[in-house]
mmCIF file of C-alpha atoms and ligand atoms in Angstrom:
data_model
loop_
_atom_site.group_PDB
_atom_site.id
_atom_site.type_symbol
_atom_site.label_atom_id
_atom_site.label_comp_id
_atom_site.label_asym_id
_atom_site.label_seq_id
_atom_site.Cartn_x
_atom_site.Cartn_y
_atom_site.Cartn_z
ATOM 1 C CA MET A 608 121.739 83.914 85.584
ATOM 2 C CA THR A 609 122.739 83.774 89.242
ATOM 3 C CA TYR A 610 122.142 86.637 91.596
ATOM 4 C CA ALA A 611 124.647 87.608 94.268
ATOM 5 C CA PHE A 612 122.243 87.563 97.214
ATOM 6 C CA ARG A 613 124.239 87.049 100.374
ATOM 7 C CA PRO A 614 121.649 86.385 103.092
ATOM 8 C CA HIS A 615 123.965 86.954 106.058
ATOM 9 C CA VAL A 616 125.682 90.055 104.678
ATOM 10 C CA PRO A 617 125.754 92.600 106.205
ATOM 11 C CA GLU A 618 126.006 91.089 109.649
ATOM 12 C CA LEU A 619 124.423 94.126 111.246
ATOM 13 C CA THR A 620 121.913 96.531 109.723
ATOM 14 C CA MET A 621 121.691 99.923 111.405
ATOM 15 C CA ALA A 622 119.874 101.687 108.610
ATOM 16 C CA SER A 623 116.780 103.885 108.663
ATOM 17 C CA GLY A 624 114.618 100.776 109.122
ATOM 18 C CA PRO A 625 114.271 97.972 108.898
ATOM 19 C CA CYS A 626 117.315 97.286 111.072
ATOM 20 C CA SER A 627 118.573 93.951 112.365
ATOM 21 C CA ILE A 628 115.846 92.479 114.562
ATOM 22 C CA TYR A 629 115.711 90.770 117.958
ATOM 23 C CA PRO A 630 116.854 87.108 117.769
ATOM 24 C CA GLN A 631 113.638 86.159 119.617
ATOM 25 C CA VAL A 632 111.636 87.636 116.721
ATOM 26 C CA LEU A 633 113.640 85.674 114.167
ATOM 27 C CA ALA A 634 113.004 82.462 116.083
ATOM 28 C CA ALA A 635 109.280 83.137 116.578
ATOM 29 C CA MET A 636 108.720 83.730 112.882
ATOM 30 C CA GLY A 637 109.751 80.162 112.138
ATOM 31 C CA THR A 638 106.761 78.822 114.086
ATOM 32 C CA GLN A 639 104.251 76.612 112.236
ATOM 33 C CA MET A 640 100.930 78.173 111.083
ATOM 34 C CA VAL A 641 97.926 78.358 113.351
ATOM 35 C CA HIS A 642 94.640 78.868 111.506
ATOM 36 C CA HIS A 643 93.267 82.350 111.981
ATOM 37 C CA ARG A 644 89.733 81.131 112.710
ATOM 38 C CA THR A 645 90.768 79.182 115.814
ATOM 39 C CA ASP A 646 90.610 80.136 119.480
ATOM 40 C CA ASP A 647 94.393 79.837 119.717
ATOM 41 C CA PHE A 648 94.876 82.503 117.088
ATOM 42 C CA VAL A 649 92.216 84.773 118.560
ATOM 43 C CA ASN A 650 93.929 84.491 121.942
ATOM 44 C CA LEU A 651 97.285 85.347 120.366
ATOM 45 C CA MET A 652 95.721 88.387 118.690
ATOM 46 C CA ARG A 653 94.046 89.490 121.930
ATOM 47 C CA SER A 654 97.373 89.364 123.681
ATOM 48 C CA VAL A 655 99.049 91.347 120.844
ATOM 49 C CA SER A 656 96.194 93.810 121.048
ATOM 50 C CA ASP A 657 96.571 94.318 124.816
ATOM 51 C CA ASP A 658 100.293 94.910 124.393
ATOM 52 C CA LEU A 659 99.718 97.402 121.578
ATOM 53 C CA SER A 660 97.208 99.331 123.693
ATOM 54 C CA THR A 661 99.798 99.480 126.509
ATOM 55 C CA LEU A 662 102.418 100.666 124.033
ATOM 56 C CA PHE A 663 100.219 103.424 122.540
ATOM 57 C CA ARG A 664 98.825 104.206 126.013
ATOM 58 C CA THR A 665 95.256 103.838 124.920
ATOM 59 C CA THR A 666 92.230 101.978 126.195
ATOM 60 C CA ARG A 667 91.220 101.504 122.545
ATOM 61 C CA ARG A 668 92.209 98.606 120.337
ATOM 62 C CA VAL A 669 95.073 99.241 117.915
ATOM 63 C CA LEU A 670 94.274 97.715 114.510
ATOM 64 C CA PRO A 671 96.804 95.111 113.287
ATOM 65 C CA VAL A 672 96.475 95.890 109.569
ATOM 66 C CA GLU A 673 98.334 93.786 106.999
ATOM 67 C CA GLY A 674 100.359 95.856 104.536
ATOM 68 C CA GLU A 675 103.336 98.140 105.057
ATOM 69 C CA SER A 676 102.841 101.268 107.144
ATOM 70 C CA ILE A 677 102.240 103.461 104.106
ATOM 71 C CA LEU A 678 98.921 101.602 103.786
ATOM 72 C CA GLY A 679 97.828 102.602 107.300
ATOM 73 C CA LEU A 680 98.717 106.201 106.525
ATOM 74 C CA GLU A 681 96.679 106.175 103.329
ATOM 75 C CA MET A 682 93.802 104.544 105.246
ATOM 76 C CA ALA A 683 93.706 107.608 107.492
ATOM 77 C CA ALA A 684 93.069 109.891 104.515
ATOM 78 C CA TYR A 685 90.598 107.470 102.871
ATOM 79 C CA ASN A 686 88.465 107.509 106.015
ATOM 80 C CA LEU A 687 88.874 111.049 107.308
ATOM 81 C CA VAL A 688 89.113 113.312 104.247
ATOM 82 C CA GLU A 689 86.191 114.388 102.072
ATOM 83 C CA PRO A 690 86.529 116.461 98.899
ATOM 84 C CA GLY A 691 86.887 120.113 99.818
ATOM 85 C CA ASP A 692 88.022 119.529 103.420
ATOM 86 C CA VAL A 693 90.717 121.940 104.542
ATOM 87 C CA CYS A 694 93.690 119.783 105.620
ATOM 88 C CA ILE A 695 96.787 121.252 107.243
ATOM 89 C CA ASN A 696 99.888 119.265 106.366
ATOM 90 C CA LEU A 697 103.189 119.783 108.182
ATOM 91 C CA ALA A 698 105.945 119.211 105.650
ATOM 92 C CA SER A 699 109.034 118.922 107.832
ATOM 93 C CA GLY A 700 110.677 116.180 105.806
ATOM 94 C CA TYR A 701 110.358 113.680 103.031
ATOM 95 C CA TYR A 702 107.359 111.764 104.437
ATOM 96 C CA GLY A 703 105.562 114.877 105.669
ATOM 97 C CA ALA A 704 105.933 116.605 102.313
ATOM 98 C CA GLY A 705 104.789 113.489 100.476
ATOM 99 C CA TYR A 706 101.591 113.209 102.529
ATOM 100 C CA ALA A 707 100.200 116.387 100.925
ATOM 101 C CA LYS A 708 99.678 114.326 97.771
ATOM 102 C CA VAL A 709 97.767 111.646 99.656
ATOM 103 C CA LEU A 710 95.452 114.265 101.200
ATOM 104 C CA ARG A 711 94.899 115.879 97.780
ATOM 105 C CA GLY A 712 94.282 112.445 96.304
ATOM 106 C CA TYR A 713 91.144 112.198 98.471
ATOM 107 C CA GLY A 714 90.046 115.719 97.592
ATOM 108 C CA GLY A 715 91.640 117.555 100.527
ATOM 109 C CA ASP A 716 92.232 121.289 100.143
ATOM 110 C CA VAL A 717 95.784 121.235 101.494
ATOM 111 C CA VAL A 718 97.428 124.023 103.491
ATOM 112 C CA ASN A 719 101.077 123.047 103.497
ATOM 113 C CA VAL A 720 103.380 124.250 106.291
ATOM 114 C CA ALA A 721 106.889 123.690 104.990
ATOM 115 C CA VAL A 722 110.109 124.009 106.993
ATOM 116 C CA PRO A 723 113.660 123.024 105.999
ATOM 117 C CA TYR A 724 114.299 119.300 106.393
ATOM 118 C CA ASN A 725 116.915 119.792 109.110
ATOM 119 C CA THR A 726 114.513 121.222 111.665
ATOM 120 C CA SER A 727 111.038 120.718 113.182
ATOM 121 C CA VAL A 728 107.759 122.582 113.029
ATOM 122 C CA THR A 729 107.159 124.692 116.150
ATOM 123 C CA ILE A 730 103.913 124.752 118.100
ATOM 124 C CA GLU A 731 103.737 128.522 117.400
ATOM 125 C CA GLN A 732 103.720 127.797 113.641
ATOM 126 C CA VAL A 733 100.975 125.235 114.177
ATOM 127 C CA ARG A 734 98.849 127.655 116.263
ATOM 128 C CA ALA A 735 99.261 130.447 113.699
ATOM 129 C CA THR A 736 98.179 128.114 110.898
ATOM 130 C CA LEU A 737 95.175 126.878 112.857
ATOM 131 C CA ASP A 738 94.237 130.522 113.614
ATOM 132 C CA ALA A 739 94.476 131.397 109.918
ATOM 133 C CA HIS A 740 92.346 128.373 108.907
ATOM 134 C CA PRO A 741 89.558 128.003 111.456
ATOM 135 C CA ASP A 742 87.692 125.745 109.011
ATOM 136 C CA ALA A 743 90.486 123.110 109.031
ATOM 137 C CA LYS A 744 89.166 119.557 109.550
ATOM 138 C CA VAL A 745 92.389 117.595 109.635
ATOM 139 C CA LEU A 746 96.039 118.191 110.534
ATOM 140 C CA ALA A 747 98.611 115.627 109.420
ATOM 141 C CA PHE A 748 102.231 115.386 110.430
ATOM 142 C CA VAL A 749 105.144 113.039 110.911
ATOM 143 C CA HIS A 750 106.227 112.496 114.513
ATOM 144 C CA SER A 751 109.728 111.243 113.738
ATOM 145 C CA GLU A 752 110.999 112.119 110.250
ATOM 146 C CA THR A 753 113.252 109.119 109.658
ATOM 147 C CA PRO A 754 114.738 110.438 106.363
ATOM 148 C CA SER A 755 116.283 113.469 108.089
ATOM 149 C CA ALA A 756 116.304 112.287 111.743
ATOM 150 C CA SER A 757 114.206 115.125 113.114
ATOM 151 C CA GLU A 758 111.257 114.954 115.510
ATOM 152 C CA ASN A 759 108.149 117.142 115.750
ATOM 153 C CA PRO A 760 106.562 118.107 119.112
ATOM 154 C CA MET A 761 103.747 115.550 118.961
ATOM 155 C CA GLU A 762 102.229 116.229 122.361
ATOM 156 C CA ALA A 763 101.834 119.982 121.885
ATOM 157 C CA ILE A 764 100.497 119.633 118.327
ATOM 158 C CA CYS A 765 97.959 116.936 119.198
ATOM 159 C CA ARG A 766 96.720 118.694 122.345
ATOM 160 C CA GLU A 767 96.243 121.937 120.399
ATOM 161 C CA CYS A 768 94.328 120.223 117.589
ATOM 162 C CA HIS A 769 92.199 118.230 120.022
ATOM 163 C CA THR A 770 91.089 121.409 121.828
ATOM 164 C CA ARG A 771 90.107 122.979 118.522
ATOM 165 C CA GLY A 772 88.256 119.907 117.227
ATOM 166 C CA VAL A 773 90.740 119.304 114.404
ATOM 167 C CA LEU A 774 91.439 115.620 113.698
ATOM 168 C CA THR A 775 95.095 114.592 113.806
ATOM 169 C CA ILE A 776 96.760 112.026 111.553
ATOM 170 C CA VAL A 777 100.174 111.132 112.964
ATOM 171 C CA ASP A 778 102.833 109.144 111.126
ATOM 172 C CA SER A 779 104.730 107.729 114.092
ATOM 173 C CA VAL A 780 106.199 104.833 112.130
ATOM 174 C CA SER A 781 109.638 105.444 113.647
ATOM 175 C CA GLY A 782 108.314 107.105 116.808
ATOM 176 C CA VAL A 783 106.161 104.628 118.750
ATOM 177 C CA GLY A 784 108.387 102.515 121.009
ATOM 178 C CA GLY A 785 111.315 104.933 120.657
ATOM 179 C CA SER A 786 109.725 108.174 121.851
ATOM 180 C CA ASP A 787 106.852 108.903 124.188
ATOM 181 C CA VAL A 788 103.385 108.544 122.630
ATOM 182 C CA ARG A 789 100.273 108.970 124.801
ATOM 183 C CA PHE A 790 97.384 108.400 122.453
ATOM 184 C CA ASP A 791 94.476 108.990 124.853
ATOM 185 C CA GLU A 792 96.010 111.682 127.051
ATOM 186 C CA TRP A 793 97.143 113.830 124.108
ATOM 187 C CA GLY A 794 93.850 113.401 122.236
ATOM 188 C CA VAL A 795 95.423 111.865 119.118
ATOM 189 C CA ASP A 796 92.944 110.713 116.436
ATOM 190 C CA VAL A 797 94.856 108.379 114.128
ATOM 191 C CA CYS A 798 98.390 107.233 114.859
ATOM 192 C CA VAL A 799 100.221 104.743 112.655
ATOM 193 C CA THR A 800 103.335 102.766 113.419
ATOM 194 C CA GLY A 801 105.074 99.742 111.934
ATOM 195 C CA PRO A 802 106.724 96.702 113.531
ATOM 196 C CA GLN A 803 110.002 97.263 111.671
ATOM 197 C CA LYS A 804 111.303 100.420 113.316
ATOM 198 C CA CYS A 805 111.483 100.892 117.097
ATOM 199 C CA LEU A 806 109.680 97.616 117.818
ATOM 200 C CA GLY A 807 112.501 95.556 116.308
ATOM 201 C CA SER A 808 110.367 93.253 114.160
ATOM 202 C CA THR A 809 109.789 92.952 110.403
ATOM 203 C CA PRO A 810 108.171 95.243 107.801
ATOM 204 C CA GLY A 811 104.766 94.447 106.332
ATOM 205 C CA MET A 812 102.164 95.670 108.813
ATOM 206 C CA SER A 813 100.480 98.916 109.855
ATOM 207 C CA LEU A 814 99.532 99.260 113.501
ATOM 208 C CA VAL A 815 96.763 101.841 113.531
ATOM 209 C CA ALA A 816 95.255 103.497 116.623
ATOM 210 C CA VAL A 817 91.902 105.199 116.024
ATOM 211 C CA SER A 818 90.060 107.535 118.446
ATOM 212 C CA ASP A 819 86.278 107.426 118.987
ATOM 213 C CA ARG A 820 86.060 110.770 117.228
ATOM 214 C CA ALA A 821 87.903 109.387 114.207
ATOM 215 C CA TRP A 822 85.668 106.284 114.054
ATOM 216 C CA GLU A 823 82.546 108.459 114.044
ATOM 217 C CA HIS A 824 84.028 110.716 111.403
ATOM 218 C CA ALA A 825 85.029 107.718 109.259
ATOM 219 C CA HIS A 826 81.456 106.389 109.229
ATOM 220 C CA ARG A 827 80.272 109.788 108.021
ATOM 221 C CA VAL A 828 82.959 110.177 105.366
ATOM 222 C CA ILE A 829 82.412 106.706 103.892
ATOM 223 C CA ALA A 830 78.623 107.291 103.785
ATOM 224 C CA ASP A 831 78.900 110.827 102.349
ATOM 225 C CA THR A 832 81.449 109.998 99.686
ATOM 226 C CA GLY A 833 80.055 106.577 98.751
ATOM 227 C CA ARG A 834 83.591 105.159 98.980
ATOM 228 C CA TYR A 835 83.849 101.377 98.684
ATOM 229 C CA GLU A 836 83.194 99.915 102.133
ATOM 230 C CA ARG A 837 85.122 96.680 101.650
ATOM 231 C CA SER A 838 88.233 98.429 100.360
ATOM 232 C CA TYR A 839 91.439 97.435 102.126
ATOM 233 C CA LEU A 840 91.727 101.134 102.876
ATOM 234 C CA CYS A 841 88.390 101.334 104.648
ATOM 235 C CA LEU A 842 88.456 101.254 108.443
ATOM 236 C CA LEU A 843 84.885 100.025 108.820
ATOM 237 C CA PRO A 844 85.543 96.268 108.282
ATOM 238 C CA TRP A 845 87.928 96.506 111.272
ATOM 239 C CA ARG A 846 84.970 97.179 113.598
ATOM 240 C CA SER A 847 84.544 93.389 113.592
ATOM 241 C CA TRP A 848 87.917 93.159 115.357
ATOM 242 C CA VAL A 849 87.138 95.949 117.801
ATOM 243 C CA GLU A 850 83.677 94.631 118.672
ATOM 244 C CA ARG A 851 83.894 90.850 118.441
ATOM 245 C CA ASP A 852 87.516 89.639 118.034
ATOM 246 C CA TYR A 853 86.994 88.814 114.352
ATOM 247 C CA VAL A 854 89.854 89.857 112.070
ATOM 248 C CA PRO A 855 88.280 90.835 108.751
ATOM 249 C CA TYR A 856 90.973 89.373 106.473
ATOM 250 C CA THR A 857 93.641 86.642 106.552
ATOM 251 C CA PRO A 858 96.312 88.092 108.821
ATOM 252 C CA PRO A 859 100.073 87.836 108.146
ATOM 253 C CA ILE A 860 100.443 85.073 110.736
ATOM 254 C CA SER A 861 104.257 84.828 110.715
ATOM 255 C CA SER A 862 104.536 88.598 111.077
ATOM 256 C CA ILE A 863 102.195 88.430 114.049
ATOM 257 C CA TYR A 864 104.368 85.751 115.682
ATOM 258 C CA GLY A 865 107.305 88.112 115.205
ATOM 259 C CA LEU A 866 105.391 91.115 116.470
ATOM 260 C CA LYS A 867 104.311 89.193 119.580
ATOM 261 C CA ALA A 868 107.923 88.224 120.341
ATOM 262 C CA ALA A 869 108.946 91.879 119.955
ATOM 263 C CA LEU A 870 106.080 93.069 122.161
ATOM 264 C CA ASP A 871 107.036 90.474 124.795
ATOM 265 C CA ILE A 872 110.442 92.153 124.977
ATOM 266 C CA VAL A 873 108.887 95.627 125.221
ATOM 267 C CA MET A 874 106.404 94.527 127.906
ATOM 268 C CA SER A 875 108.975 92.731 130.056
ATOM 269 C CA GLU A 876 111.451 95.603 129.778
ATOM 270 C CA GLY A 877 108.659 98.179 130.248
ATOM 271 C CA VAL A 878 107.556 100.848 127.746
ATOM 272 C CA ASP A 879 109.321 103.659 129.634
ATOM 273 C CA ALA A 880 112.556 101.681 129.876
ATOM 274 C CA VAL A 881 112.482 100.863 126.154
ATOM 275 C CA ILE A 882 111.979 104.526 125.293
ATOM 276 C CA ALA A 883 114.829 105.457 127.675
ATOM 277 C CA ARG A 884 117.046 102.878 125.927
ATOM 278 C CA HIS A 885 116.321 104.548 122.561
ATOM 279 C CA GLU A 886 117.034 107.962 124.026
ATOM 280 C CA THR A 887 120.342 106.834 125.486
ATOM 281 C CA ALA A 888 121.367 105.180 122.216
ATOM 282 C CA ALA A 889 120.521 108.393 120.343
ATOM 283 C CA ARG A 890 122.385 110.631 122.785
ATOM 284 C CA ALA A 891 125.417 108.326 122.782
ATOM 285 C CA THR A 892 125.477 108.278 118.972
ATOM 286 C CA ARG A 893 125.276 112.058 118.791
ATOM 287 C CA ALA A 894 127.975 112.554 121.425
ATOM 288 C CA GLY A 895 130.212 110.100 119.559
ATOM 289 C CA ILE A 896 129.691 111.808 116.215
ATOM 290 C CA ARG A 897 130.409 115.252 117.649
ATOM 291 C CA ALA A 898 133.492 114.114 119.548
ATOM 292 C CA MET A 899 134.860 112.605 116.343
ATOM 293 C CA GLY A 900 134.735 116.118 114.907
ATOM 294 C CA LEU A 901 131.752 115.503 112.616
ATOM 295 C CA ASP A 902 128.526 117.490 112.211
ATOM 296 C CA LEU A 903 124.975 116.395 112.948
ATOM 297 C CA TRP A 904 122.431 117.194 110.257
ATOM 298 C CA VAL A 905 119.563 118.477 112.449
ATOM 299 C CA ASP A 906 119.852 122.071 113.670
ATOM 300 C CA ASP A 907 119.129 121.642 117.374
ATOM 301 C CA GLU A 908 119.396 118.897 119.981
ATOM 302 C CA ALA A 909 115.711 119.385 120.903
ATOM 303 C CA ASN A 910 114.656 118.563 117.322
ATOM 304 C CA MET A 911 116.614 115.312 117.017
ATOM 305 C CA ALA A 912 114.954 111.898 116.777
ATOM 306 C CA ASN A 913 115.477 109.012 119.194
ATOM 307 C CA SER A 914 115.421 106.288 116.554
ATOM 308 C CA VAL A 915 117.929 107.516 113.985
ATOM 309 C CA THR A 916 120.843 109.963 113.723
ATOM 310 C CA ALA A 917 121.718 111.889 110.568
ATOM 311 C CA VAL A 918 125.342 112.891 110.041
ATOM 312 C CA THR A 919 126.409 115.518 107.509
ATOM 313 C CA VAL A 920 128.690 113.935 104.912
ATOM 314 C CA PRO A 921 132.088 115.676 105.173
ATOM 315 C CA ASP A 922 133.325 117.573 102.110
ATOM 316 C CA GLY A 923 135.262 115.391 99.719
ATOM 317 C CA ILE A 924 133.547 112.157 100.829
ATOM 318 C CA ASP A 925 131.227 110.264 98.488
ATOM 319 C CA ASP A 926 128.558 108.748 100.721
ATOM 320 C CA THR A 927 127.979 105.754 98.420
ATOM 321 C CA VAL A 928 131.689 104.865 98.645
ATOM 322 C CA LEU A 929 131.619 105.355 102.420
ATOM 323 C CA ARG A 930 128.559 103.150 102.894
ATOM 324 C CA GLY A 931 129.912 100.555 100.459
ATOM 325 C CA LEU A 932 133.122 100.334 102.471
ATOM 326 C CA MET A 933 131.136 99.921 105.701
ATOM 327 C CA ASP A 934 129.137 97.094 104.095
ATOM 328 C CA ASP A 935 132.111 95.268 102.636
ATOM 329 C CA ARG A 936 134.798 95.771 105.233
ATOM 330 C CA TYR A 937 132.787 95.908 108.449
ATOM 331 C CA GLY A 938 129.544 94.103 107.564
ATOM 332 C CA LEU A 939 127.546 97.046 108.875
ATOM 333 C CA HIS A 940 124.858 98.691 106.771
ATOM 334 C CA ILE A 941 123.676 102.288 107.270
ATOM 335 C CA SER A 942 121.463 104.515 105.078
ATOM 336 C CA GLY A 943 122.106 107.487 102.830
ATOM 337 C CA GLY A 944 119.808 110.464 102.335
ATOM 338 C CA LEU A 945 116.601 110.486 100.282
ATOM 339 C CA GLY A 946 115.587 112.950 97.565
ATOM 340 C CA GLU A 947 117.267 116.323 98.033
ATOM 341 C CA GLU A 948 119.306 114.941 100.943
ATOM 342 C CA ALA A 949 120.906 112.195 98.819
ATOM 343 C CA GLY A 950 124.679 112.503 99.091
ATOM 344 C CA ARG A 951 124.433 115.148 101.833
ATOM 345 C CA LEU A 952 123.751 112.992 104.872
ATOM 346 C CA VAL A 953 124.060 109.425 106.107
ATOM 347 C CA ARG A 954 121.823 107.874 108.740
ATOM 348 C CA ILE A 955 122.588 105.491 111.566
ATOM 349 C CA GLY A 956 119.477 103.733 112.868
ATOM 350 C CA HIS A 957 119.354 102.823 116.564
ATOM 351 C CA MET A 958 115.931 101.291 116.867
ATOM 352 C CA GLY A 959 114.547 98.174 118.519
ATOM 353 C CA TYR A 960 117.329 95.601 118.688
ATOM 354 C CA THR A 961 119.947 98.119 117.531
ATOM 355 C CA ALA A 962 119.032 100.696 120.221
ATOM 356 C CA SER A 963 121.871 99.379 122.362
ATOM 357 C CA LEU A 964 125.212 100.747 123.467
ATOM 358 C CA GLN A 965 126.980 97.700 122.062
ATOM 359 C CA LYS A 966 125.525 98.327 118.599
ATOM 360 C CA VAL A 967 126.114 102.084 118.783
ATOM 361 C CA LEU A 968 129.801 101.632 119.671
ATOM 362 C CA THR A 969 130.139 99.137 116.816
ATOM 363 C CA ALA A 970 128.540 101.554 114.362
ATOM 364 C CA LEU A 971 130.652 104.500 115.505
ATOM 365 C CA GLY A 972 133.806 102.385 115.243
ATOM 366 C CA ALA A 973 133.018 101.199 111.717
ATOM 367 C CA PHE A 974 131.891 104.644 110.601
ATOM 368 C CA GLY A 975 134.968 106.439 111.913
ATOM 369 C CA SER A 976 137.328 103.761 110.576
ATOM 370 C CA ALA A 977 135.760 103.885 107.119
ATOM 371 C CA LEU A 978 135.990 107.683 107.035
ATOM 372 C CA ALA A 979 139.666 107.534 108.029
ATOM 373 C CA GLU A 980 140.374 104.979 105.312
ATOM 374 C CA LEU A 981 138.779 107.341 102.767
ATOM 375 C CA GLY A 982 141.111 110.166 103.785
ATOM 376 C CA HIS A 983 138.967 111.948 106.375
ATOM 377 C CA PRO A 984 140.652 111.201 109.705
ATOM 378 C CA VAL A 985 138.471 111.470 112.801
ATOM 379 C CA ASP A 986 139.208 111.233 116.523
ATOM 380 C CA LEU A 987 137.856 107.735 116.967
ATOM 381 C CA THR A 988 138.968 107.326 120.575
ATOM 382 C CA ALA A 989 137.267 110.564 121.606
ATOM 383 C CA GLY A 990 134.115 109.473 119.776
ATOM 384 C CA LEU A 991 133.883 106.103 121.491
ATOM 385 C CA GLU A 992 134.707 107.627 124.880
ATOM 386 C CA ALA A 993 132.035 110.298 124.507
ATOM 387 C CA ALA A 994 129.424 107.693 123.576
ATOM 388 C CA ALA A 995 130.355 105.465 126.502
ATOM 389 C CA ASN A 996 130.256 108.449 128.885
ATOM 390 C CA VAL A 997 126.673 109.236 127.944
ATOM 391 C CA ALA A 998 125.663 105.703 128.794
ATOM 392 C CA ALA A 999 127.660 105.675 132.045
ATOM 393 C CA LYS A 1000 126.046 108.934 133.209
ATOM 394 C CA THR A 1001 122.582 107.662 132.315
ATOM 395 C CA ALA A 1002 123.185 104.473 134.309
ATOM 396 C CA VAL A 1003 124.240 106.447 137.423
ATOM 397 C CA GLN A 1004 121.102 108.609 137.472
HETATM 398 C C1 PLP B 131 109.482 103.718 107.517
HETATM 399 C C2 PLP B 131 108.576 104.875 107.486
HETATM 400 C C3 PLP B 131 107.418 104.884 106.706
HETATM 401 C C4 PLP B 131 107.073 103.799 105.745
HETATM 402 O O1 PLP B 131 106.823 102.592 106.337
HETATM 403 P P1 PLP B 131 106.653 101.305 105.378
HETATM 404 O O2 PLP B 131 106.346 100.198 106.310
HETATM 405 O O3 PLP B 131 107.946 101.174 104.656
HETATM 406 O O4 PLP B 131 105.534 101.608 104.454
HETATM 407 C C5 PLP B 131 106.599 106.000 106.783
HETATM 408 N N1 PLP B 131 106.897 107.043 107.562
HETATM 409 C C6 PLP B 131 108.007 107.075 108.317
HETATM 410 C C7 PLP B 131 108.281 108.261 109.165
HETATM 411 C C8 PLP B 131 108.877 105.990 108.303
HETATM 412 O O5 PLP B 131 109.989 106.005 109.062
#
């Protein structure tokens, strides 16, 4: 049997992540192996580590864990949650809701704060929940809910929890690099991102920032619970990296070449400038969608993510047909909705390499043209003009 895998189709992926990646990353990943127990590799890792600390705005080392970002998120619960611990979980979307199960899996007594998946949790809701559960040990939430394109107020939530001594676990897989994250200043405890979203590299790693408070707590939890200390989920083996530049396992060397190339781009452009580029791409996409006469999925501008935009599927349009047409005719891949949102929204990712006006205009053009072909005419010219105007105004400022 032959399989119809077409490696260069689509030509451009602007999905919910991974998206198409920087050409420099593609090139770097073809580099020959360096052994991970050599000075050359250690120096490469130190340089990656410095860049990651700059990106997360922390003086601490960010752990370069092998395994997709879900692993880093489960690590947080493995190391911070003991049976019976009260854990507040903000369920503002698909990933947030799902994390309740992870917390329960490690014995957490979960207090779930659920809001509709087209909005964000407010700081008032967080304060009220913390007031009602003064014994809470942990609060977990998703910074940028990629499946519905909403964003939670990370700074306010983390500052509030820090003051009250509640440990925060933040899924910022599609946040870091696209939205502001200040790990030290905001008193965040564990923050996880992946190379494949706003950093414009490939999936397969978890980049995990851990506060001093979280390290201390992890030592206690592992000792108290008797959990296996050499588990891939255990943070403690990573102390060897923090304290003496020794990575505990065989790292994904090609992924690290790619990550370094992506971080080189972020460092030379500047973290603030990269975040501003994501913000502009997001605002241009939203302006374009609205001017075409279409509806955004998220309820309020203030709750919308920088890395991805969700568009409500117009009545009478089958989103699988729409996305199939975009793939086949225009070589441009976008995402549908997950779970309850399947068929109700589509998502355009503007992250890393695709957080650019050129890519956004391409996506809007293909999206509007495909909708028109399916019998839902849109004002394409107005859409493209509105998107370009956002960028022009941003450039003037
Ligand atoms: C992509 C994503 C994940 C999962 O990352 P993987 O690397 O696929 O495991 C988790 N949370 C959010 C918010 C994401 O966008």
